[in-house]
XYZ file of C-alpha atoms in Angstrom:
394
model
C 32.995 -48.771 -109.842
C 30.148 -46.531 -108.899
C 27.579 -49.133 -109.964
C 29.441 -51.722 -107.937
C 29.340 -49.478 -104.812
C 25.621 -48.744 -105.321
C 24.864 -52.468 -105.672
C 26.748 -53.279 -102.482
C 24.974 -50.471 -100.636
C 21.557 -51.633 -101.811
C 22.362 -55.150 -100.638
C 23.442 -53.840 -97.261
C 20.293 -51.666 -97.002
C 18.137 -54.709 -97.814
C 19.604 -56.734 -95.049
C 19.400 -53.769 -92.503
C 15.827 -52.917 -93.511
C 14.850 -56.569 -93.179
C 16.168 -56.599 -89.568
C 14.725 -53.179 -88.581
C 11.170 -53.643 -89.882
C 10.067 -56.110 -87.148
C 11.523 -53.806 -84.582
C 9.493 -50.902 -85.973
C 6.339 -52.973 -85.759
C 7.215 -53.937 -82.189
C 7.869 -50.257 -81.340
C 4.521 -49.259 -82.809
C 2.708 -51.928 -80.818
C 4.615 -50.985 -77.634
C 3.775 -47.304 -78.154
C 0.090 -48.202 -78.550
C 0.180 -50.263 -75.357
C 2.030 -47.406 -73.596
C -0.671 -44.944 -74.591
C -3.339 -47.262 -73.164
C -1.307 -47.757 -69.977
C -0.677 -43.997 -69.564
C -4.376 -43.283 -70.048
C -5.175 -45.859 -67.344
C -2.437 -44.354 -65.165
C -3.944 -40.900 -65.589
C -7.319 -42.219 -64.508
C -5.785 -43.935 -61.481
C -3.814 -40.782 -60.580
C -7.005 -38.762 -60.710
C -8.667 -41.270 -58.376
C -5.615 -41.134 -56.076
C -5.719 -37.324 -56.020
C -9.395 -37.453 -55.145
C -8.657 -39.828 -52.268
C -5.758 -37.625 -51.054
C -8.015 -34.547 -51.193
C -10.637 -36.378 -49.122
C -7.947 -37.427 -46.633
C -6.665 -33.826 -46.376
C -10.224 -32.593 -45.834
C -10.807 -35.193 -43.137
C -7.507 -34.289 -41.443
C -8.479 -30.608 -41.518
C -11.854 -31.420 -39.992
C -10.194 -33.632 -37.400
C -7.714 -30.888 -36.508
C -10.561 -28.362 -36.178
C -12.487 -30.808 -33.990
C -9.451 -31.354 -31.749
C -8.916 -27.566 -31.473
C -12.583 -27.077 -30.599
C -12.343 -29.868 -28.019
C -9.259 -28.204 -26.450
C -11.002 -24.804 -26.513
C -14.070 -26.291 -24.832
C -11.819 -27.921 -22.226
C -10.176 -24.554 -21.570
C -13.587 -22.916 -21.346
C -14.683 -25.581 -18.856
C -11.618 -24.893 -16.695
C -12.147 -21.118 -17.042
C -15.831 -21.460 -16.112
C -14.929 -23.577 -13.090
C -12.374 -20.977 -11.988
C -14.842 -18.131 -12.557
C -17.506 -20.062 -10.661
C -15.117 -20.527 -7.762
C -14.156 -16.834 -7.860
C -17.815 -15.860 -8.098
C -18.548 -17.925 -4.996
C -15.642 -16.198 -3.229
C -16.861 -12.802 -4.435
C -20.449 -13.456 -3.340
C -19.266 -14.848 -0.002
C -16.866 -11.952 0.541
C -19.329 -9.267 -0.488
C -22.058 -10.903 1.568
C -19.897 -10.778 4.660
C -18.603 -7.269 4.034
C -21.904 -5.686 2.980
C -22.991 -4.777 6.520
C -19.582 -3.408 7.538
C -19.175 -1.445 4.308
C -22.721 -0.115 4.595
C -22.037 1.140 8.096
C -18.748 2.655 6.922
C -20.521 4.470 4.067
C -23.089 5.910 6.494
C -20.373 6.998 8.911
C -18.279 8.543 6.133
C -21.315 10.355 4.693
C -22.108 11.873 8.083
C -18.425 12.704 8.681
C -18.137 14.302 5.234
C -21.133 16.551 5.871
C -19.728 17.600 9.247
C -16.083 17.884 8.234
C -15.971 21.717 8.231
C -17.069 22.160 11.837
C -15.146 19.097 13.066
C -11.884 20.248 11.529
C -12.418 23.775 12.860
C -12.836 22.469 16.432
C -9.828 20.141 16.025
C -7.650 22.949 14.654
C -8.725 25.222 17.497
C -7.895 22.471 19.978
C -4.403 22.022 18.570
C -3.776 25.770 18.573
C -5.215 26.721 21.968
C -6.036 23.816 24.311
C -2.531 22.554 25.030
C -1.762 24.534 28.224
C -5.135 23.884 29.898
C -6.429 21.164 32.180
C -9.163 18.680 31.264
C -11.948 20.842 32.750
C -11.049 23.976 30.782
C -10.485 21.990 27.598
C -13.950 20.468 27.883
C -15.510 23.856 28.614
C -13.843 25.538 25.631
C -14.806 22.707 23.298
C -18.447 22.952 24.403
C -18.403 26.721 23.815
C -17.029 26.176 20.304
C -19.747 23.615 19.542
C -22.422 26.036 20.744
C -20.955 28.756 18.531
C -20.968 26.399 15.523
C -24.612 25.570 16.192
C -25.467 29.264 16.495
C -23.778 29.960 13.147
C -25.477 26.900 11.551
C -22.119 25.388 10.600
C -22.396 21.610 10.080
C -20.505 19.612 12.722
C -20.700 16.385 14.683
C -22.501 16.512 18.014
C -19.385 15.275 19.864
C -16.641 16.782 17.711
C -13.261 17.110 19.425
C -9.567 16.612 18.781
C -9.767 12.900 19.604
C -12.917 12.130 17.613
C -11.654 13.991 14.554
C -7.936 13.241 14.456
C -7.413 10.089 16.524
C -5.760 7.119 14.863
C -6.576 4.103 17.095
C -3.577 2.123 15.908
C -1.179 4.963 16.628
C -2.770 5.697 20.015
C -2.347 2.057 21.049
C 1.308 2.256 20.060
C 1.665 5.405 22.163
C -0.007 3.752 25.155
C 2.332 0.798 24.869
C 5.254 3.236 24.750
C 4.180 4.818 28.047
C 1.618 7.490 27.163
C -1.167 7.403 29.798
C -4.519 6.334 28.353
C -6.625 9.140 29.892
C -8.320 11.624 27.554
C -5.990 14.570 28.276
C -2.842 12.536 27.603
C -4.307 11.176 24.372
C -5.182 14.731 23.294
C -1.633 15.792 24.107
C -0.241 12.943 22.019
C -2.371 13.979 19.041
C -1.292 17.611 19.404
C 2.380 16.559 19.531
C 1.833 14.513 16.373
C -0.189 17.086 14.401
C 0.976 20.534 15.521
C 3.267 22.498 13.208
C 5.232 24.072 16.051
C 7.563 21.954 18.171
C 5.987 20.939 21.514
C 7.074 22.273 24.892
C 5.648 19.835 27.454
C 5.013 20.742 31.089
C 5.916 17.364 32.564
C 6.489 17.388 36.346
C 5.933 13.621 36.659
C 8.204 12.781 33.704
C 5.537 10.842 31.818
C 5.919 12.767 28.571
C 9.682 12.430 28.840
C 9.385 8.663 29.233
C 6.893 8.410 26.379
C 9.107 10.363 23.968
C 12.151 8.260 24.875
C 10.272 4.989 24.373
C 8.658 6.150 21.139
C 11.916 7.343 19.575
C 14.102 4.608 21.073
C 14.731 2.875 17.756
C 15.340 6.078 15.774
C 18.475 7.134 17.663
C 17.018 9.825 19.926
C 19.470 12.456 21.182
C 18.675 13.626 24.741
C 20.206 16.987 25.611
C 20.010 19.757 28.221
C 20.584 23.499 27.877
C 23.652 23.140 30.069
C 25.364 20.721 27.654
C 28.500 22.160 26.092
C 27.982 20.374 22.785
C 24.276 21.289 22.513
C 24.594 23.123 19.204
C 26.810 20.428 17.686
C 24.264 17.757 18.639
C 21.455 19.829 17.139
C 23.450 20.391 13.935
C 23.996 16.642 13.495
C 20.359 15.857 14.261
C 19.070 18.502 11.830
C 21.449 17.321 9.126
C 20.734 13.579 9.443
C 17.041 13.717 10.426
C 17.373 12.428 13.989
C 14.910 13.267 16.792
C 16.102 15.435 19.695
C 14.665 15.714 23.219
C 15.623 18.853 25.135
C 14.728 18.096 28.749
C 14.603 19.879 32.102
C 14.407 23.438 30.767
C 13.488 26.393 32.984
C 11.348 29.400 32.007
C 13.887 30.751 29.524
C 15.067 29.227 26.249
C 18.474 29.700 24.672
C 18.241 32.274 21.832
C 20.372 29.913 19.746
C 17.333 27.611 19.494
C 15.221 30.273 17.758
C 16.007 29.183 14.159
C 14.844 25.651 15.008
C 11.764 26.779 16.916
C 10.712 29.131 14.120
C 11.834 26.675 11.418
C 13.794 29.410 9.676
C 14.746 27.310 6.657
C 15.771 28.583 3.245
C 16.684 27.147 -0.144
C 20.318 27.069 -1.187
C 21.472 25.210 -4.273
C 18.153 23.363 -4.454
C 18.499 22.038 -0.886
C 16.674 23.093 2.266
C 19.107 24.742 4.713
C 19.005 26.267 8.183
C 21.481 28.487 10.023
C 22.456 27.402 13.557
C 24.884 29.774 15.219
C 27.609 30.427 12.684
C 26.978 27.212 10.725
C 24.656 26.589 7.800
C 23.551 22.944 7.687
C 21.117 20.975 5.476
C 17.651 20.618 7.017
C 16.433 17.015 6.916
C 12.605 16.672 6.705
C 12.626 13.813 9.271
C 14.109 15.991 12.008
C 11.923 16.217 15.148
C 12.426 18.435 18.206
C 10.749 17.903 21.591
C 11.113 20.000 24.773
C 10.118 19.066 28.323
C 10.212 20.844 31.678
C 9.735 19.507 35.191
C 8.370 22.829 36.458
C 4.851 22.354 37.842
C 3.513 25.819 37.068
C 5.929 27.668 34.776
C 5.246 31.152 33.451
C 6.507 31.460 29.905
C 6.636 34.845 28.268
C 4.388 35.431 25.231
C 7.409 35.529 22.895
C 8.227 31.963 23.998
C 4.663 30.702 23.781
C 4.239 31.804 20.158
C 7.306 29.814 19.106
C 6.224 26.466 20.584
C 3.124 24.365 21.159
C 2.696 24.509 24.923
C 1.283 21.288 26.395
C 0.199 20.485 29.928
C 1.230 16.882 30.708
C 0.619 17.254 34.436
C -0.991 13.990 35.455
C -4.730 14.023 36.124
C -6.838 12.115 38.646
C -8.245 9.985 35.837
C -4.759 9.276 34.546
C -3.582 8.258 38.011
C -6.520 5.874 38.370
C -5.781 4.236 35.002
C -2.110 3.841 35.823
C -2.854 2.513 39.300
C -5.210 -0.026 37.778
C -2.482 -1.182 35.393
C -0.005 -1.530 38.251
C -2.502 -3.474 40.404
C -3.308 -5.843 37.534
C 0.385 -6.294 36.744
C 1.010 -7.373 40.328
C -2.188 -9.314 41.055
C -3.014 -10.812 37.640
C 0.043 -10.667 35.452
C -1.544 -13.206 33.087
C -4.445 -10.817 32.396
C -2.058 -7.927 31.779
C -0.012 -10.006 29.350
C -3.158 -11.143 27.557
C -4.356 -7.540 27.365
C -1.048 -6.417 25.873
C -1.155 -9.260 23.373
C -4.692 -8.337 22.347
C -3.742 -4.684 21.947
C -0.782 -5.593 19.732
C -2.843 -8.124 17.770
C -5.756 -5.744 17.252
C -3.456 -2.918 16.177
C -1.832 -5.247 13.646
C -5.217 -6.443 12.348
C -6.537 -2.894 11.980
C -3.436 -1.843 10.086
C -3.644 -4.939 7.904
C -7.351 -4.329 7.247
C -6.685 -0.716 6.242
C -3.855 -1.784 3.919
C -6.078 -4.443 2.329
C -8.918 -1.959 1.821
C -6.556 0.601 0.283
C -5.184 -2.075 -2.057
C -8.713 -3.192 -2.948
C -9.870 0.346 -3.775
C -6.800 0.898 -5.935
C -7.343 -2.386 -7.792
C -11.060 -1.669 -8.310
C -10.234 1.766 -9.700
C -7.675 0.273 -12.111
C -9.674 -2.868 -12.991
C -10.960 -3.292 -16.548
C -13.124 -6.004 -18.107
C -14.753 -8.861 -16.210
C -14.085 -8.634 -12.483
C -14.157 -12.459 -12.263
C -11.007 -12.607 -14.391
C -9.084 -10.682 -11.710
C -8.060 -13.482 -9.355
C -5.790 -11.185 -7.306
C -8.695 -8.825 -6.570
C -10.908 -11.746 -5.477
C -8.157 -13.008 -3.153
C -7.715 -9.519 -1.671
C -11.457 -9.399 -0.996
C -11.327 -12.823 0.667
C -8.417 -11.658 2.847
C -10.396 -8.552 3.764
C -13.280 -10.673 5.001
C -10.998 -13.003 6.989
C -9.233 -10.026 8.570
C -12.468 -8.153 9.383
C -13.888 -11.308 11.011
C -10.728 -11.601 13.117
C -10.933 -7.905 14.110
C -14.619 -8.237 15.083
C -13.844 -11.361 17.102
């Protein structure tokens, strides 16, 4: 049985081996062809990789070229902008050089003479108020002579007006009713700068009118010593920072006003307070107190004079002439008066604008870093300064 099974198996193997052998030969040939094909494929892949690497390199170079082109385009635009700003800067500086040079010379002279000038101005504020134009001029000349004798540097024409005058503010005062003569202008400066509240001798009512016009928009309270609610009005004004005009006083002042006149303030709970009568009220820093009298030649006791800044607003011959001229022009040539007022307003606005621009420019120059041509805002401010200064000069 075993021999029979072996014989059958051998026969079966013969037939299977006979069918498989050609297939083995075919497999061997196919494997050989595959090896040749794979070798060729490897070569072609290497060539393809080389081409792809060249393409990637070219793309990288192209991208770098495009970036460089864009950067050059940006640099062209930046150079054009800088060139335009440089032209503006050169044009602006060229126009402002003369004015700035003159300003530097004036400021240098003023700086050297500031000690004597301020001394004369301070003396004027402290002592000249009660006097007429003649005595004021005489005293100022004596002070200048004394400064010269002591070799203190000062300007040859130093005075309250030349040292402390703000042209823009003076024009505003004139438009509000302050006469334009020298004494009235000095009085206006003293009212503005003095530490003590002003008591104005005002028989013609010009100071009264000026104060009312100046403080019209700030809610001025006008009171008299005879008013029953005087203290209540003062308390409200002190607390909320409103201006007060006490008018038509005689030669005596109510003792209740002494805390205000002497500015007897004190700190309480971190706030500034003042006691008026039996009440303690907060003291607002914007509070202003003005006093006028219609008496022509009052005699105030020394204890009153030391509490206030006494000012003589009695109208002068020069002041009358200026006011008469204004009235004549207003009646005869109203068009000229209107044009004059317009010019005054316009010039005051230009001067204020010019000062603001210069302050802004100095601040920007101090804070500027790097290339000044990169600061377009600064260049524009300089251009505006030139335009404004040309308009002011015109």
